[in-house]
Amino acid sequence: MNLYNSATRSVEPLTVISNHVGIYVCGVTPYDTTHAGHAFTFLTFDILVRFLRSRGYDVTYVQNVTDIDDDILRKSKELGTTWDELGRSETEKYLNDMRQLNALPFDHYLRATETVPLMVSLIETLVEEGHAYVANGSVYFSAASDPEFGKLSRIPRGEMLAVANERGNNPDDPNKRDPIDFILWQAAKPGEPTWDSPWGPGRPGWHIECSAMALDILGDGFDIHGGGQDLAFPHHENERAQAVAEGNRFARHWVHNGWVMVEGEKMAKSLGNFTDLLDYVAV
């Protein structure tokens, strides 16, 4: 079969080694209701998995859940609940929504909070190799250390910062050497959950989670990395950069689906213009 590869901007044949296809798809951040935009993304890859299996391929389908994140911490405070309880309840709602839609179960469903040691190990290597730096207990990836930074998204360097800032980047972080550098390990803040690390207590950054989990389950040079097109930059660009910096080829095909639009805007929890997925199921 042929797939459009976002990295090369071309339709390419899917070359399969030993009849096995490894697929990693970025999952939800469980702080609010699953909506139709999520369903569109995950059912797109559900159909791809079904098709590949129907053709006799041995598919390993991996999805993650980002169950520790700034949005979860913020939302849990608003609701007066704990961050971990919010994450657990919203994750279960999402999985139930997918069952209601008859989506396939994942072969591996990875929670970020359960795989922190993998991330710490990857960050240690990046620091040792000079691709990351430590500042006041936090660790950052140096975008300048990757001569091909931007290879996946192809966003001109002059436009990167504005896009990244819209999608969670903090350009005013005084610990950064460059505003486009991104956090690998966030030093502990009062009242936030923490894990131990060589740099002190803290929690992992968003991008390192997916790189570590995908490499651990699927190995280097796995077949397909998927997600919504809004993840191409900065999330997938940063994933690729840190994985390649550690010496990996990472994903061979990058596949992104389009957005569900509402009156000219992307359906998103952050915009509040979403429809609860179960409203469609009920119909």
Short mmCIF file of the C-alpha atoms (twelve columns), coordinates in Angstrom:
data_MODEL
# 
_entry.id   MODEL 
# 
loop_
_atom_site.group_PDB 
_atom_site.id 
_atom_site.type_symbol 
_atom_site.label_atom_id 
_atom_site.label_alt_id 
_atom_site.label_comp_id 
_atom_site.label_asym_id 
_atom_site.label_seq_id 
_atom_site.Cartn_x 
_atom_site.Cartn_y 
_atom_site.Cartn_z 
_atom_site.pdbx_PDB_model_num 
ATOM 1   C CA . MET A 1   0.000   0.000   0.000  1 
ATOM 2   C CA . ASN A 2   0.979   3.639   -0.403 1 
ATOM 3   C CA . LEU A 3   0.861   6.304   2.316  1 
ATOM 4   C CA . TYR A 4   1.364   10.034  2.238  1 
ATOM 5   C CA . ASN A 5   4.515   10.711  4.263  1 
ATOM 6   C CA . SER A 6   4.420   14.134  5.912  1 
ATOM 7   C CA . ALA A 7   8.216   14.103  6.247  1 
ATOM 8   C CA . THR A 8   8.828   13.884  2.494  1 
ATOM 9   C CA . ARG A 9   5.585   15.513  1.301  1 
ATOM 10  C CA . SER A 10  5.028   12.601  -1.054 1 
ATOM 11  C CA . VAL A 11  3.047   9.407   -1.438 1 
ATOM 12  C CA . GLU A 12  5.354   6.473   -0.791 1 
ATOM 13  C CA . PRO A 13  5.030   2.696   -0.698 1 
ATOM 14  C CA . LEU A 14  4.908   1.259   2.807  1 
ATOM 15  C CA . THR A 15  7.905   -1.043  2.951  1 
ATOM 16  C CA . VAL A 16  7.421   -3.725  5.582  1 
ATOM 17  C CA . ILE A 17  10.151  -5.777  7.228  1 
ATOM 18  C CA . SER A 18  9.352   -9.412  8.112  1 
ATOM 19  C CA . ASN A 19  5.604   -8.810  7.712  1 
ATOM 20  C CA . HIS A 20  5.472   -6.672  10.869 1 
ATOM 21  C CA . VAL A 21  4.128   -3.119  11.047 1 
ATOM 22  C CA . GLY A 22  4.690   -0.991  14.141 1 
ATOM 23  C CA . ILE A 23  2.336   1.977   14.563 1 
ATOM 24  C CA . TYR A 24  2.527   4.661   17.257 1 
ATOM 25  C CA . VAL A 25  -0.274  7.223   17.535 1 
ATOM 26  C CA . CYS A 26  -0.207  10.139  19.971 1 
ATOM 27  C CA . GLY A 27  -3.188  9.882   22.304 1 
ATOM 28  C CA . VAL A 28  -5.189  12.260  24.454 1 
ATOM 29  C CA . THR A 29  -4.314  14.542  27.342 1 
ATOM 30  C CA . PRO A 30  -7.130  13.495  29.696 1 
ATOM 31  C CA . TYR A 31  -8.385  16.711  31.232 1 
ATOM 32  C CA . ASP A 32  -11.767 17.109  29.505 1 
ATOM 33  C CA . THR A 33  -14.397 15.420  27.359 1 
ATOM 34  C CA . THR A 34  -13.513 13.339  24.294 1 
ATOM 35  C CA . HIS A 35  -14.896 15.059  21.211 1 
ATOM 36  C CA . ALA A 36  -15.543 14.329  17.546 1 
ATOM 37  C CA . GLY A 37  -12.118 15.673  16.549 1 
ATOM 38  C CA . HIS A 38  -10.456 13.015  18.704 1 
ATOM 39  C CA . ALA A 39  -12.695 10.346  17.213 1 
ATOM 40  C CA . PHE A 40  -11.761 11.384  13.681 1 
ATOM 41  C CA . THR A 41  -8.069  11.022  14.466 1 
ATOM 42  C CA . PHE A 42  -8.246  7.707   16.253 1 
ATOM 43  C CA . LEU A 43  -10.777 6.087   13.922 1 
ATOM 44  C CA . THR A 44  -8.585  7.075   10.962 1 
ATOM 45  C CA . PHE A 45  -5.749  5.007   12.394 1 
ATOM 46  C CA . ASP A 46  -8.151  2.303   13.553 1 
ATOM 47  C CA . ILE A 47  -9.163  1.841   9.900  1 
ATOM 48  C CA . LEU A 48  -5.504  1.765   8.840  1 
ATOM 49  C CA . VAL A 49  -4.748  -0.962  11.406 1 
ATOM 50  C CA . ARG A 50  -7.784  -2.978  10.289 1 
ATOM 51  C CA . PHE A 51  -6.764  -2.707  6.644  1 
ATOM 52  C CA . LEU A 52  -3.184  -3.800  7.292  1 
ATOM 53  C CA . ARG A 53  -4.342  -6.772  9.343  1 
ATOM 54  C CA . SER A 54  -6.848  -7.702  6.636  1 
ATOM 55  C CA . ARG A 55  -3.903  -7.934  4.247  1 
ATOM 56  C CA . GLY A 56  -2.120  -10.351 6.540  1 
ATOM 57  C CA . TYR A 57  0.329   -8.007  8.281  1 
ATOM 58  C CA . ASP A 58  1.294   -8.488  11.913 1 
ATOM 59  C CA . VAL A 59  0.502   -5.055  13.371 1 
ATOM 60  C CA . THR A 60  1.582   -3.722  16.757 1 
ATOM 61  C CA . TYR A 61  -0.619  -0.735  17.553 1 
ATOM 62  C CA . VAL A 62  0.619   1.570   20.315 1 
ATOM 63  C CA . GLN A 63  -1.090  4.614   21.768 1 
ATOM 64  C CA . ASN A 64  -0.155  6.743   24.757 1 
ATOM 65  C CA . VAL A 65  -2.019  8.911   27.224 1 
ATOM 66  C CA . THR A 66  -0.353  12.086  28.512 1 
ATOM 67  C CA . ASP A 67  -1.671  11.774  32.051 1 
ATOM 68  C CA . ILE A 68  0.624   14.424  33.550 1 
ATOM 69  C CA . ASP A 69  0.578   17.823  31.892 1 
ATOM 70  C CA . ASP A 70  0.066   21.547  32.550 1 
ATOM 71  C CA . ASP A 71  -3.550  21.315  31.370 1 
ATOM 72  C CA . ILE A 72  -4.322  18.475  33.783 1 
ATOM 73  C CA . LEU A 73  -2.811  20.396  36.690 1 
ATOM 74  C CA . ARG A 74  -4.733  23.536  35.770 1 
ATOM 75  C CA . LYS A 75  -8.058  21.761  35.227 1 
ATOM 76  C CA . SER A 76  -7.832  19.717  38.426 1 
ATOM 77  C CA . LYS A 77  -7.418  22.932  40.429 1 
ATOM 78  C CA . GLU A 78  -10.437 24.459  38.716 1 
ATOM 79  C CA . LEU A 79  -12.534 21.391  39.545 1 
ATOM 80  C CA . GLY A 80  -11.210 20.980  43.077 1 
ATOM 81  C CA . THR A 81  -10.004 17.452  42.477 1 
ATOM 82  C CA . THR A 82  -6.580  15.819  42.339 1 
ATOM 83  C CA . TRP A 83  -4.586  15.727  39.123 1 
ATOM 84  C CA . ASP A 84  -4.282  11.942  39.156 1 
ATOM 85  C CA . GLU A 85  -7.984  11.349  39.788 1 
ATOM 86  C CA . LEU A 86  -8.874  13.687  36.932 1 
ATOM 87  C CA . GLY A 87  -6.455  11.852  34.674 1 
ATOM 88  C CA . ARG A 88  -7.830  8.439   35.626 1 
ATOM 89  C CA . SER A 89  -11.476 9.403   35.201 1 
ATOM 90  C CA . GLU A 90  -11.022 11.178  31.872 1 
ATOM 91  C CA . THR A 91  -8.851  8.372   30.524 1 
ATOM 92  C CA . GLU A 92  -11.543 5.831   31.345 1 
ATOM 93  C CA . LYS A 93  -14.157 8.045   29.676 1 
ATOM 94  C CA . TYR A 94  -12.019 8.196   26.545 1 
ATOM 95  C CA . LEU A 95  -11.504 4.432   26.446 1 
ATOM 96  C CA . ASN A 96  -15.218 3.883   26.970 1 
ATOM 97  C CA . ASP A 97  -15.993 6.295   24.132 1 
ATOM 98  C CA . MET A 98  -13.702 4.318   21.839 1 
ATOM 99  C CA . ARG A 99  -15.410 1.068   22.853 1 
ATOM 100 C CA . GLN A 100 -18.782 2.660   22.075 1 
ATOM 101 C CA . LEU A 101 -17.463 3.403   18.587 1 
ATOM 102 C CA . ASN A 102 -16.279 -0.205  18.237 1 
ATOM 103 C CA . ALA A 103 -12.648 0.872   17.889 1 
ATOM 104 C CA . LEU A 104 -10.015 -1.823  18.189 1 
ATOM 105 C CA . PRO A 105 -8.235  -2.170  21.532 1 
ATOM 106 C CA . PHE A 106 -4.611  -1.071  21.462 1 
ATOM 107 C CA . ASP A 107 -1.853  -3.660  21.735 1 
ATOM 108 C CA . HIS A 108 -0.086  -1.298  24.134 1 
ATOM 109 C CA . TYR A 109 -1.709  1.628   25.929 1 
ATOM 110 C CA . LEU A 110 1.014   3.545   27.720 1 
ATOM 111 C CA . ARG A 111 0.514   6.015   30.547 1 
ATOM 112 C CA . ALA A 112 3.213   8.654   30.816 1 
ATOM 113 C CA . THR A 113 3.198   8.465   34.620 1 
ATOM 114 C CA . GLU A 114 4.095   4.770   34.484 1 
ATOM 115 C CA . THR A 115 7.065   5.165   32.135 1 
ATOM 116 C CA . VAL A 116 9.036   8.065   33.612 1 
ATOM 117 C CA . PRO A 117 12.265  6.006   34.042 1 
ATOM 118 C CA . LEU A 118 12.370  5.522   30.255 1 
ATOM 119 C CA . MET A 119 12.249  9.278   29.788 1 
ATOM 120 C CA . VAL A 120 14.909  9.968   32.405 1 
ATOM 121 C CA . SER A 121 17.251  7.521   30.667 1 
ATOM 122 C CA . LEU A 122 16.733  9.180   27.282 1 
ATOM 123 C CA . ILE A 123 17.260  12.655  28.748 1 
ATOM 124 C CA . GLU A 124 20.497  11.515  30.431 1 
ATOM 125 C CA . THR A 125 21.874  10.447  27.061 1 
ATOM 126 C CA . LEU A 126 20.892  13.743  25.433 1 
ATOM 127 C CA . VAL A 127 22.676  15.690  28.170 1 
ATOM 128 C CA . GLU A 128 25.795  13.504  27.903 1 
ATOM 129 C CA . GLU A 129 25.903  13.949  24.117 1 
ATOM 130 C CA . GLY A 130 25.569  17.737  24.341 1 
ATOM 131 C CA . HIS A 131 22.092  17.991  22.831 1 
ATOM 132 C CA . ALA A 132 20.489  19.077  26.113 1 
ATOM 133 C CA . TYR A 133 21.489  21.344  28.986 1 
ATOM 134 C CA . VAL A 134 20.567  21.611  32.655 1 
ATOM 135 C CA . ALA A 135 19.445  24.897  34.214 1 
ATOM 136 C CA . ASN A 136 18.178  25.248  37.787 1 
ATOM 137 C CA . GLY A 137 16.953  21.669  37.984 1 
ATOM 138 C CA . SER A 138 15.227  21.702  34.578 1 
ATOM 139 C CA . VAL A 139 16.590  20.184  31.376 1 
ATOM 140 C CA . TYR A 140 16.137  21.615  27.883 1 
ATOM 141 C CA . PHE A 141 16.774  20.324  24.385 1 
ATOM 142 C CA . SER A 142 18.943  22.634  22.322 1 
ATOM 143 C CA . ALA A 143 17.249  23.023  18.942 1 
ATOM 144 C CA . ALA A 144 20.510  24.446  17.579 1 
ATOM 145 C CA . SER A 145 22.204  21.098  18.257 1 
ATOM 146 C CA . ASP A 146 20.097  19.503  15.505 1 
ATOM 147 C CA . PRO A 147 21.173  20.815  12.081 1 
ATOM 148 C CA . GLU A 148 17.989  19.331  10.599 1 
ATOM 149 C CA . PHE A 149 15.579  20.860  13.108 1 
ATOM 150 C CA . GLY A 150 12.442  21.656  11.108 1 
ATOM 151 C CA . LYS A 151 12.958  18.773  8.669  1 
ATOM 152 C CA . LEU A 152 9.586   17.206  9.441  1 
ATOM 153 C CA . SER A 153 7.313   20.237  9.630  1 
ATOM 154 C CA . ARG A 154 9.239   22.412  7.137  1 
ATOM 155 C CA . ILE A 155 8.171   25.547  8.955  1 
ATOM 156 C CA . PRO A 156 10.645  28.396  8.260  1 
ATOM 157 C CA . ARG A 157 12.755  29.137  11.318 1 
ATOM 158 C CA . GLY A 158 11.389  32.669  11.493 1 
ATOM 159 C CA . GLU A 159 7.841   31.320  11.858 1 
ATOM 160 C CA . MET A 160 8.538   28.466  14.277 1 
ATOM 161 C CA . LEU A 161 8.407   30.439  17.489 1 
ATOM 162 C CA . ALA A 162 4.961   31.903  16.864 1 
ATOM 163 C CA . VAL A 163 3.504   28.464  16.122 1 
ATOM 164 C CA . ALA A 164 5.231   26.850  19.096 1 
ATOM 165 C CA . ASN A 165 3.987   29.589  21.412 1 
ATOM 166 C CA . GLU A 166 0.397   28.912  20.338 1 
ATOM 167 C CA . ARG A 167 0.893   25.244  21.244 1 
ATOM 168 C CA . GLY A 168 2.350   25.370  24.728 1 
ATOM 169 C CA . ASN A 169 5.868   26.757  24.348 1 
ATOM 170 C CA . ASN A 170 7.058   29.263  26.964 1 
ATOM 171 C CA . PRO A 171 9.473   31.618  25.171 1 
ATOM 172 C CA . ASP A 172 10.033  33.729  28.283 1 
ATOM 173 C CA . ASP A 173 11.477  30.924  30.385 1 
ATOM 174 C CA . PRO A 174 14.673  32.535  31.770 1 
ATOM 175 C CA . ASN A 175 16.459  29.183  31.860 1 
ATOM 176 C CA . LYS A 176 16.368  28.815  28.073 1 
ATOM 177 C CA . ARG A 177 19.324  29.619  25.864 1 
ATOM 178 C CA . ASP A 178 16.997  29.998  22.874 1 
ATOM 179 C CA . PRO A 179 13.224  30.635  23.041 1 
ATOM 180 C CA . ILE A 180 12.574  27.701  20.652 1 
ATOM 181 C CA . ASP A 181 14.408  25.220  22.912 1 
ATOM 182 C CA . PHE A 182 11.957  22.885  24.601 1 
ATOM 183 C CA . ILE A 183 11.756  21.360  28.028 1 
ATOM 184 C CA . LEU A 184 12.686  17.752  28.659 1 
ATOM 185 C CA . TRP A 185 12.474  17.816  32.448 1 
ATOM 186 C CA . GLN A 186 10.542  20.381  34.497 1 
ATOM 187 C CA . ALA A 187 12.003  21.126  37.926 1 
ATOM 188 C CA . ALA A 188 9.623   20.664  40.837 1 
ATOM 189 C CA . LYS A 189 7.169   23.450  41.580 1 
ATOM 190 C CA . PRO A 190 5.230   23.823  44.838 1 
ATOM 191 C CA . GLY A 191 2.119   21.655  44.913 1 
ATOM 192 C CA . GLU A 192 2.942   19.728  41.741 1 
ATOM 193 C CA . PRO A 193 3.583   15.963  41.475 1 
ATOM 194 C CA . THR A 194 7.235   14.992  41.099 1 
ATOM 195 C CA . TRP A 195 9.473   12.072  40.262 1 
ATOM 196 C CA . ASP A 196 13.138  11.574  41.097 1 
ATOM 197 C CA . SER A 197 15.820  12.308  38.532 1 
ATOM 198 C CA . PRO A 198 19.582  13.026  38.379 1 
ATOM 199 C CA . TRP A 199 18.693  16.736  38.186 1 
ATOM 200 C CA . GLY A 200 16.413  16.735  41.204 1 
ATOM 201 C CA . PRO A 201 12.679  16.144  41.639 1 
ATOM 202 C CA . GLY A 202 10.411  17.178  38.783 1 
ATOM 203 C CA . ARG A 203 8.292   15.835  35.942 1 
ATOM 204 C CA . PRO A 204 8.881   15.065  32.264 1 
ATOM 205 C CA . GLY A 205 8.100   17.403  29.409 1 
ATOM 206 C CA . TRP A 206 5.462   16.474  26.863 1 
ATOM 207 C CA . HIS A 207 7.649   15.683  23.860 1 
ATOM 208 C CA . ILE A 208 10.094  13.335  25.581 1 
ATOM 209 C CA . GLU A 209 7.236   11.095  26.685 1 
ATOM 210 C CA . CYS A 210 6.306   9.931   23.196 1 
ATOM 211 C CA . SER A 211 9.880   9.483   21.980 1 
ATOM 212 C CA . ALA A 212 10.754  7.275   24.941 1 
ATOM 213 C CA . MET A 213 7.598   5.177   24.806 1 
ATOM 214 C CA . ALA A 214 7.621   4.641   21.033 1 
ATOM 215 C CA . LEU A 215 11.265  3.556   21.011 1 
ATOM 216 C CA . ASP A 216 10.767  1.252   23.991 1 
ATOM 217 C CA . ILE A 217 7.866   -0.687  22.479 1 
ATOM 218 C CA . LEU A 218 8.474   -0.487  18.733 1 
ATOM 219 C CA . GLY A 219 12.239  -0.040  18.522 1 
ATOM 220 C CA . ASP A 220 14.339  2.107   16.236 1 
ATOM 221 C CA . GLY A 221 13.149  2.668   12.663 1 
ATOM 222 C CA . PHE A 222 9.549   1.664   13.338 1 
ATOM 223 C CA . ASP A 223 7.071   1.973   10.509 1 
ATOM 224 C CA . ILE A 224 4.393   4.601   11.171 1 
ATOM 225 C CA . HIS A 225 4.029   7.515   13.566 1 
ATOM 226 C CA . GLY A 226 0.607   9.125   13.448 1 
ATOM 227 C CA . GLY A 227 -1.522  11.894  14.883 1 
ATOM 228 C CA . GLY A 228 -3.481  15.012  14.036 1 
ATOM 229 C CA . GLN A 229 -1.841  17.538  11.730 1 
ATOM 230 C CA . ASP A 230 -1.605  20.080  14.559 1 
ATOM 231 C CA . LEU A 231 0.941   17.786  16.232 1 
ATOM 232 C CA . ALA A 232 3.414   17.998  13.335 1 
ATOM 233 C CA . PHE A 233 4.920   21.089  14.984 1 
ATOM 234 C CA . PRO A 234 6.151   21.392  17.585 1 
ATOM 235 C CA . HIS A 235 5.316   17.996  19.106 1 
ATOM 236 C CA . HIS A 236 6.373   15.614  16.354 1 
ATOM 237 C CA . GLU A 237 9.227   17.831  15.215 1 
ATOM 238 C CA . ASN A 238 10.582  17.801  18.750 1 
ATOM 239 C CA . GLU A 239 10.035  14.067  19.105 1 
ATOM 240 C CA . ARG A 240 12.005  13.448  15.929 1 
ATOM 241 C CA . ALA A 241 14.813  15.819  16.926 1 
ATOM 242 C CA . GLN A 242 15.472  14.306  20.328 1 
ATOM 243 C CA . ALA A 243 15.181  10.716  19.104 1 
ATOM 244 C CA . VAL A 244 17.559  11.301  16.177 1 
ATOM 245 C CA . ALA A 245 19.959  13.183  18.457 1 
ATOM 246 C CA . GLU A 246 20.216  10.032  20.566 1 
ATOM 247 C CA . GLY A 247 21.242  8.104   17.459 1 
ATOM 248 C CA . ASN A 248 17.911  6.672   16.318 1 
ATOM 249 C CA . ARG A 249 16.208  6.752   12.937 1 
ATOM 250 C CA . PHE A 250 12.863  6.866   14.789 1 
ATOM 251 C CA . ALA A 251 9.762   6.692   12.528 1 
ATOM 252 C CA . ARG A 252 10.053  5.963   8.798  1 
ATOM 253 C CA . HIS A 253 6.583   7.213   7.813  1 
ATOM 254 C CA . TRP A 254 4.822   10.187  9.398  1 
ATOM 255 C CA . VAL A 255 1.073   10.145  8.824  1 
ATOM 256 C CA . HIS A 256 -1.176  13.053  9.853  1 
ATOM 257 C CA . ASN A 257 -4.923  13.371  9.533  1 
ATOM 258 C CA . GLY A 258 -6.798  16.626  8.999  1 
ATOM 259 C CA . TRP A 259 -9.009  18.490  11.453 1 
ATOM 260 C CA . VAL A 260 -12.711 18.451  12.140 1 
ATOM 261 C CA . MET A 261 -13.740 22.056  11.520 1 
ATOM 262 C CA . VAL A 262 -16.447 24.096  13.267 1 
ATOM 263 C CA . GLU A 263 -17.409 27.357  11.566 1 
ATOM 264 C CA . GLY A 264 -13.956 27.721  10.083 1 
ATOM 265 C CA . GLU A 265 -11.985 26.757  13.203 1 
ATOM 266 C CA . LYS A 266 -10.439 23.511  14.357 1 
ATOM 267 C CA . MET A 267 -12.575 21.632  16.864 1 
ATOM 268 C CA . ALA A 268 -10.572 21.749  20.109 1 
ATOM 269 C CA . LYS A 269 -11.014 21.540  23.844 1 
ATOM 270 C CA . SER A 270 -8.933  24.679  24.239 1 
ATOM 271 C CA . LEU A 271 -11.361 26.620  22.024 1 
ATOM 272 C CA . GLY A 272 -14.459 25.208  23.674 1 
ATOM 273 C CA . ASN A 273 -16.119 24.582  20.299 1 
ATOM 274 C CA . PHE A 274 -16.345 20.818  20.583 1 
ATOM 275 C CA . THR A 275 -19.256 18.411  20.680 1 
ATOM 276 C CA . ASP A 276 -19.207 15.570  23.175 1 
ATOM 277 C CA . LEU A 277 -18.490 12.403  21.255 1 
ATOM 278 C CA . LEU A 278 -21.253 10.468  23.010 1 
ATOM 279 C CA . ASP A 279 -23.790 12.934  21.621 1 
ATOM 280 C CA . TYR A 280 -23.027 11.423  18.220 1 
ATOM 281 C CA . VAL A 281 -23.056 7.883   19.566 1 
ATOM 282 C CA . ALA A 282 -26.507 8.487   21.072 1 
ATOM 283 C CA . VAL A 283 -27.819 9.592   17.681 1 
# 
